[in-house]
Coordinates of C-alpha atoms in Angstrom, one line a residue:
Chain B
M22 CA 79.6 61.9 103.6
A23 CA 76.8 64.1 102.5
T24 CA 77.8 67.1 100.5
P25 CA 76.7 70.2 102.2
T26 CA 73.9 71.9 100.2
S27 CA 72.9 75.6 100.4
P28 CA 69.5 76.0 101.8
K29 CA 66.5 76.5 99.5
L30 CA 64.8 79.5 100.7
D31 CA 61.6 79.0 98.5
H32 CA 59.0 78.4 101.0
P33 CA 56.0 80.9 100.3
T34 CA 55.6 81.9 103.7
F35 CA 59.1 83.7 103.7
A36 CA 57.8 86.0 101.2
A37 CA 54.4 86.5 102.8
V38 CA 56.0 87.4 106.1
K39 CA 58.5 89.7 104.4
A40 CA 55.8 91.5 102.5
A41 CA 53.9 92.1 105.9
F42 CA 56.7 93.0 108.1
P43 CA 59.2 95.0 105.7
S44 CA 61.1 96.8 108.8
A45 CA 61.5 93.7 110.7
K46 CA 64.8 91.7 110.9
L47 CA 64.1 88.2 109.3
R48 CA 66.5 85.7 108.7
A49 CA 65.5 82.3 107.0
T50 CA 67.1 78.7 106.8
E51 CA 66.1 75.3 105.5
F52 CA 67.1 71.9 106.0
R53 CA 65.7 68.7 104.2
G54 CA 62.6 70.4 103.3
Q55 CA 62.0 72.0 106.6
S56 CA 61.9 75.8 106.6
T57 CA 62.7 77.9 109.7
L58 CA 62.2 81.6 109.9
I59 CA 64.4 83.4 112.6
V60 CA 63.0 86.4 113.9
E61 CA 63.7 89.1 116.7
P62 CA 62.3 88.5 120.1
G63 CA 60.2 91.7 120.2
D64 CA 58.7 91.0 116.6
A65 CA 57.7 87.2 117.5
H66 CA 54.4 87.6 118.7
A67 CA 53.2 89.8 115.9
I68 CA 54.8 87.5 113.3
L69 CA 53.3 84.3 114.9
A70 CA 49.7 86.0 115.0
F71 CA 50.2 86.9 111.3
L72 CA 51.0 83.4 110.6
R73 CA 48.0 82.2 112.3
D74 CA 45.5 84.6 110.9
D75 CA 46.8 85.5 107.4
A76 CA 44.7 83.9 104.4
K77 CA 47.9 82.7 102.6
T78 CA 49.5 81.2 105.8
R79 CA 46.7 79.8 108.1
Y80 CA 49.2 78.0 110.4
T81 CA 46.1 77.2 112.8
F82 CA 48.1 74.5 115.0
L83 CA 51.0 75.2 117.2
S84 CA 52.3 71.7 117.5
D85 CA 55.1 72.3 119.9
V86 CA 57.2 75.0 121.7
T87 CA 60.7 73.8 122.3
G88 CA 64.0 75.3 123.6
V89 CA 67.7 75.1 122.7
D90 CA 70.9 75.8 124.5
Y91 CA 73.7 76.3 121.9
L92 CA 76.5 76.5 124.3
N93 CA 79.5 74.9 123.1
Y94 CA 77.9 74.5 119.7
P95 CA 80.2 73.6 117.0
T96 CA 79.2 76.4 114.7
P97 CA 78.6 80.0 115.6
M98 CA 74.8 80.7 116.3
P99 CA 73.2 84.2 116.5
G100 CA 72.7 83.6 120.3
R101 CA 72.9 81.3 123.4
F102 CA 69.6 80.2 123.7
A103 CA 66.7 79.6 121.1
V104 CA 62.9 79.1 121.4
I105 CA 61.6 77.3 118.5
Y106 CA 57.7 77.4 117.5
N107 CA 56.4 74.5 115.4
L108 CA 53.6 75.4 113.6
I109 CA 51.3 73.4 111.2
A110 CA 48.7 74.3 108.6
F111 CA 46.5 71.2 108.3
D112 CA 44.8 72.1 105.3
R113 CA 48.0 72.2 103.1
D114 CA 50.0 69.6 105.1
D115 CA 52.5 72.3 105.9
R116 CA 55.0 72.6 108.7
F117 CA 56.8 75.5 109.4
F118 CA 59.3 76.6 112.2
V119 CA 59.9 80.1 113.7
K120 CA 62.7 80.5 115.9
V121 CA 63.9 83.3 118.4
F122 CA 67.4 83.6 119.6
L123 CA 68.0 85.0 123.1
D124 CA 71.4 85.8 124.9
P125 CA 71.5 85.7 128.8
S126 CA 72.7 89.0 130.7
I127 CA 73.5 87.4 133.8
P128 CA 75.4 84.1 134.8
T129 CA 73.2 81.2 133.8
N130 CA 74.0 78.6 136.8
G131 CA 71.2 80.0 138.8
T132 CA 67.5 80.3 138.6
D133 CA 67.4 84.2 138.9
E134 CA 65.1 86.1 136.6
D135 CA 67.0 87.2 133.7
P136 CA 65.4 90.4 131.8
A137 CA 67.0 89.2 128.6
L138 CA 65.5 85.9 128.6
Y139 CA 62.1 86.9 127.9
V140 CA 59.6 86.4 125.0
D141 CA 55.9 87.0 124.6
S142 CA 53.8 84.1 125.5
V143 CA 51.7 82.9 122.5
C144 CA 49.0 81.5 124.9
D145 CA 46.5 84.1 123.5
L146 CA 47.0 82.9 120.1
W147 CA 47.2 78.9 120.8
P148 CA 45.9 78.0 124.3
G149 CA 47.7 74.9 123.8
A150 CA 51.0 76.8 124.4
E151 CA 50.7 76.9 128.1
W152 CA 52.2 73.6 129.1
T153 CA 54.9 73.6 126.3
E154 CA 56.0 77.3 127.4
R155 CA 56.0 76.1 131.0
E156 CA 58.2 73.3 130.0
V157 CA 60.7 75.5 128.1
F158 CA 60.8 77.7 131.3
D159 CA 61.2 74.9 133.5
M160 CA 64.2 73.4 131.5
Y161 CA 66.0 76.8 130.2
G162 CA 64.8 79.5 132.5
I163 CA 63.3 81.4 129.5
R164 CA 60.3 83.2 130.8
F165 CA 57.1 84.1 128.8
R166 CA 55.3 87.5 129.1
N167 CA 51.7 87.5 129.8
H168 CA 51.6 83.7 130.4
P169 CA 48.6 82.8 132.3
D170 CA 50.4 80.4 134.8
L171 CA 54.1 80.2 134.4
R172 CA 55.1 77.6 136.9
R173 CA 57.7 74.9 136.6
I174 CA 55.9 71.7 135.2
L175 CA 58.3 68.8 135.5
T176 CA 60.5 69.6 138.2
W177 CA 59.3 70.8 141.5
E178 CA 58.9 74.6 142.7
A179 CA 62.0 74.9 144.6
Y180 CA 64.4 73.1 142.2
P181 CA 67.7 75.1 142.0
A182 CA 68.5 74.9 138.5
H183 CA 67.1 74.8 135.1
P184 CA 68.3 71.4 134.1
L185 CA 68.6 71.2 130.4
R186 CA 71.1 74.3 130.1
K187 CA 74.4 73.1 129.0
D188 CA 76.4 74.4 131.8
Y189 CA 74.3 72.3 134.2
P190 CA 76.0 68.8 134.9
L191 CA 74.1 66.0 133.7
R192 CA 74.2 64.0 137.3
G193 CA 72.9 67.4 138.8
R194 CA 74.3 69.2 141.6
G195 CA 73.3 66.8 144.5
E196 CA 69.7 67.0 144.1
R197 CA 68.9 63.1 143.6
E198 CA 71.0 62.4 146.7
S199 CA 69.6 65.0 149.2
Y200 CA 66.5 63.4 150.4
K201 CA 65.4 62.3 154.0
V202 CA 65.7 58.5 154.5
V203 CA 63.0 56.4 155.6
D204 CA 63.8 53.3 157.6
R205 CA 62.2 50.7 159.5
S206 CA 62.0 52.3 163.0
T207 CA 60.6 55.7 162.0
S208 CA 57.9 54.5 159.3
Chain D
M19 CA 42.9 18.1 149.4
G20 CA 45.3 18.6 152.4
I21 CA 46.6 16.6 155.1
E22 CA 43.2 16.4 156.8
A23 CA 42.1 13.7 154.2
A24 CA 45.1 11.4 155.3
L25 CA 44.2 11.5 158.9
P26 CA 41.3 9.9 161.0
T27 CA 38.7 12.4 161.7
D28 CA 39.3 12.6 165.4
A29 CA 43.1 13.2 165.1
F30 CA 45.0 16.5 166.0
L31 CA 48.0 18.1 165.3
T32 CA 50.3 20.1 167.5
T33 CA 52.6 23.0 166.3
Q34 CA 53.9 26.4 167.3
L35 CA 51.7 29.4 167.1
R36 CA 54.7 31.3 165.4
R37 CA 54.8 28.7 162.6
V38 CA 51.3 28.9 162.1
I39 CA 51.4 32.6 161.7
N40 CA 54.4 32.4 159.4
W41 CA 52.7 29.7 157.3
S42 CA 49.7 32.1 156.9
R43 CA 51.9 35.1 156.3
R44 CA 54.0 33.5 153.6
S45 CA 51.0 32.1 151.8
S46 CA 49.2 35.2 151.6
I47 CA 51.6 38.0 150.7
W48 CA 49.7 40.8 149.2
P49 CA 52.0 43.0 147.3
I50 CA 51.4 46.6 146.4
P51 CA 52.9 47.2 142.7
F52 CA 54.9 50.5 142.6
A53 CA 55.3 49.9 138.9
T54 CA 57.0 52.9 137.1
A55 CA 58.3 51.5 134.0
C56 CA 58.7 48.4 131.8
C57 CA 59.4 46.1 134.9
G58 CA 55.9 46.9 135.7
I59 CA 54.9 45.1 132.5
E60 CA 56.8 41.9 133.6
L61 CA 55.2 42.3 137.2
M62 CA 51.8 42.2 135.4
A63 CA 52.9 39.2 133.3
T64 CA 54.1 37.3 136.5
A65 CA 50.5 37.8 137.9
C66 CA 48.7 36.5 134.8
S67 CA 47.9 33.0 134.1
R68 CA 51.0 31.8 132.2
Y69 CA 53.5 32.4 135.3
D70 CA 50.5 32.7 137.9
L71 CA 51.9 34.2 140.9
A72 CA 48.7 32.9 142.7
R73 CA 50.7 29.6 143.0
F74 CA 52.7 31.4 145.7
G75 CA 49.7 33.2 147.2
A76 CA 51.1 36.7 146.2
E77 CA 48.5 37.3 143.3
V78 CA 46.3 39.7 145.1
M79 CA 47.6 43.3 144.2
R80 CA 46.5 45.7 146.7
F81 CA 46.4 49.3 145.4
S82 CA 46.2 50.6 149.3
P83 CA 49.4 50.5 151.3
R84 CA 47.0 49.7 154.4
Q85 CA 46.3 46.2 152.9
S86 CA 49.6 45.3 151.6
D87 CA 52.7 43.4 152.9
L88 CA 55.1 43.5 150.2
L89 CA 56.2 46.7 148.3
I90 CA 57.5 45.8 144.8
V91 CA 59.4 48.7 143.4
A92 CA 59.5 47.9 139.8
G93 CA 61.0 50.6 137.5
R94 CA 63.0 53.8 137.7
V95 CA 62.2 56.3 140.6
G96 CA 62.3 59.9 139.7
I97 CA 63.5 62.4 142.4
K98 CA 59.9 63.8 142.1
M99 CA 58.4 60.4 142.7
L100 CA 60.6 59.5 145.7
P101 CA 58.3 61.2 148.2
V102 CA 55.5 59.4 146.9
L103 CA 57.3 56.0 147.3
Q104 CA 58.5 56.9 150.9
R105 CA 54.9 57.8 151.8
I106 CA 53.5 54.6 150.6
Y107 CA 56.2 52.6 152.5
A108 CA 55.3 54.5 155.4
Q109 CA 51.6 53.9 155.2
M110 CA 52.4 50.1 154.9
T111 CA 51.6 48.3 158.1
E112 CA 53.9 45.9 159.8
P113 CA 55.2 43.4 159.1
K114 CA 56.2 44.7 155.6
W115 CA 59.0 43.8 153.1
V116 CA 60.2 45.5 150.1
I117 CA 61.5 44.1 147.0
S118 CA 63.8 46.3 144.3
M119 CA 62.9 44.7 141.0
G120 CA 65.2 45.2 138.2
A121 CA 68.3 47.6 137.4
C122 CA 66.7 50.9 137.5
A123 CA 65.0 50.5 141.0
S124 CA 68.2 48.9 142.5
T125 CA 70.7 51.3 140.9
G126 CA 69.4 53.7 138.7
G127 CA 70.2 51.7 135.7
I128 CA 71.4 53.5 132.8
F129 CA 69.3 56.7 133.8
D130 CA 72.5 58.3 135.5
T131 CA 71.1 61.7 135.4
Y132 CA 69.8 64.6 137.7
A133 CA 66.3 63.4 137.6
T134 CA 66.6 59.6 138.7
V135 CA 67.3 58.2 142.0
Q136 CA 70.3 55.9 141.9
G137 CA 68.9 53.1 143.8
C138 CA 65.6 53.2 145.9
D139 CA 67.5 51.5 148.7
Q140 CA 69.2 54.9 149.5
F141 CA 66.0 56.1 150.8
I142 CA 63.8 53.1 151.7
P143 CA 64.9 49.8 153.3
V144 CA 65.0 47.0 150.6
D145 CA 65.0 43.5 151.5
V146 CA 65.5 41.6 148.1
Y147 CA 67.1 42.8 145.0
I148 CA 66.2 41.2 141.8
P149 CA 68.4 41.8 138.9
G150 CA 67.5 42.1 135.3
C151 CA 66.4 44.7 132.6
P152 CA 63.6 43.8 133.1
P153 CA 63.8 40.7 135.1
R154 CA 61.9 37.7 133.8
P155 CA 58.8 36.7 135.8
E156 CA 60.6 33.6 136.9
Q157 CA 63.2 35.7 138.5
L158 CA 60.5 37.9 140.3
I159 CA 59.0 34.6 141.5
E160 CA 62.3 33.7 143.0
G161 CA 62.2 37.1 144.5
V162 CA 58.9 36.4 146.0
M163 CA 60.2 33.0 147.2
A164 CA 63.0 34.6 148.8
I165 CA 60.8 36.7 150.9
Q166 CA 58.7 33.6 151.6
R167 CA 62.0 31.8 152.9
I168 CA 62.6 35.1 155.2
I169 CA 59.0 34.8 156.7
D170 CA 59.4 31.0 157.4
E171 CA 62.5 31.6 159.1
D172 CA 61.9 34.4 161.2
G173 CA 58.7 36.0 160.4
I174 CA 59.9 39.5 160.9
P175 CA 63.0 41.1 159.5
P176 CA 65.7 41.4 162.1
S177 CA 66.6 44.1 164.1
G178 CA 70.1 45.8 164.7
P179 CA 71.6 46.4 168.3
D180 CA 69.7 50.0 168.3
G181 CA 66.7 48.3 167.8
R182 CA 66.0 49.5 164.4
R183 CA 65.2 46.7 161.7
I184 CA 67.9 45.8 159.2
P185 CA 67.2 45.6 155.5
L186 CA 68.1 42.1 154.5
G187 CA 69.8 43.0 151.3
L188 CA 69.7 39.6 149.5
S189 CA 70.0 39.6 146.0
V190 CA 68.6 36.8 143.6
L191 CA 70.8 35.3 141.0
P192 CA 69.6 34.8 137.5
N193 CA 67.8 31.5 137.2
H194 CA 68.9 31.0 133.5
P195 CA 72.3 30.4 132.0
V196 CA 73.9 33.9 131.5
A197 CA 75.5 34.0 128.0
A198 CA 78.5 35.9 127.0
Q199 CA 77.4 39.3 125.6
P200 CA 76.7 40.5 122.9
V201 CA 74.6 37.5 121.7
G202 CA 74.9 36.8 118.0
V203 CA 71.6 37.5 116.2
R204 CA 70.5 35.6 113.1
V205 CA 67.6 37.0 110.9
G206 CA 65.9 34.4 108.8
S207 CA 66.9 30.7 108.3

């Protein structure tokens, strides 16, 4: 068994963000050398723009945007859903994570638009975010404000759920069975 | 080369037209590969020189359903992919046969999720099922030979009392001795 260690919050980006955004509510964590900054949904876009443009941080590359559903997670988390931005500064070989927690305001078993599950899109900062944000929308139903083309990317338009939500059954709700059958005589 | 060398030049043979047609059909099955996963790699290996599907006249992979006789579903079929598969099947001209190759195409395999069809035979007619994950090329050849035997016997898959064609639903047994699992693995000497 590995002994639990307390996170080492010595990543220089933490101090840079804290100095630039003194009034923002920031939390930080670290695991095995990977540092994560947890920000409020309203601050995310400004902080990500700062991280891209500031001379000390210069995270020019957005490696990925992913989502997490923390339903039934063993330890208490600040929110049900999370959006994680995976940033890289190539000139320092430095990877950094920014995380946003969101709590749904309506039941999560459908596909209805939830005003609480909204984050500002970062497509204006990194154009490559377009498809990764579409994937987060498709799988978790988290919508991105000012996204140029927020459509489902993996499932089809009329798919009746967001399948990576933990309250969605693994085998689906009959989507894989409800197809027309082609037989020899009709084809 | 063939029988004509053994016969005098003025000899002739009589046969049934159906047999000649069946012989030509079974000797030139043109498959359309619907290769969506690792079974597709075995399918390519089967068509290559080591296993040489050309020995059975089935090496001409046609990427147009209009030109092909045999649909080989090789790999898992996602629910988003299924309409494409159905359309390809519908576009094939009669007579046509379908092989469901491997565990995923036949049953969904290990992918028991919302996104994977649990056996393409739920939605299109399948004539021959080939087990394996993925099947060895020899086993795919067995499947093609099963189709050839079907063609030899009748020519066209049978019709039911309502006039609709019945899927044959044959399954090919493994052509190698099946060992108890798990197999012990030894590294080095």
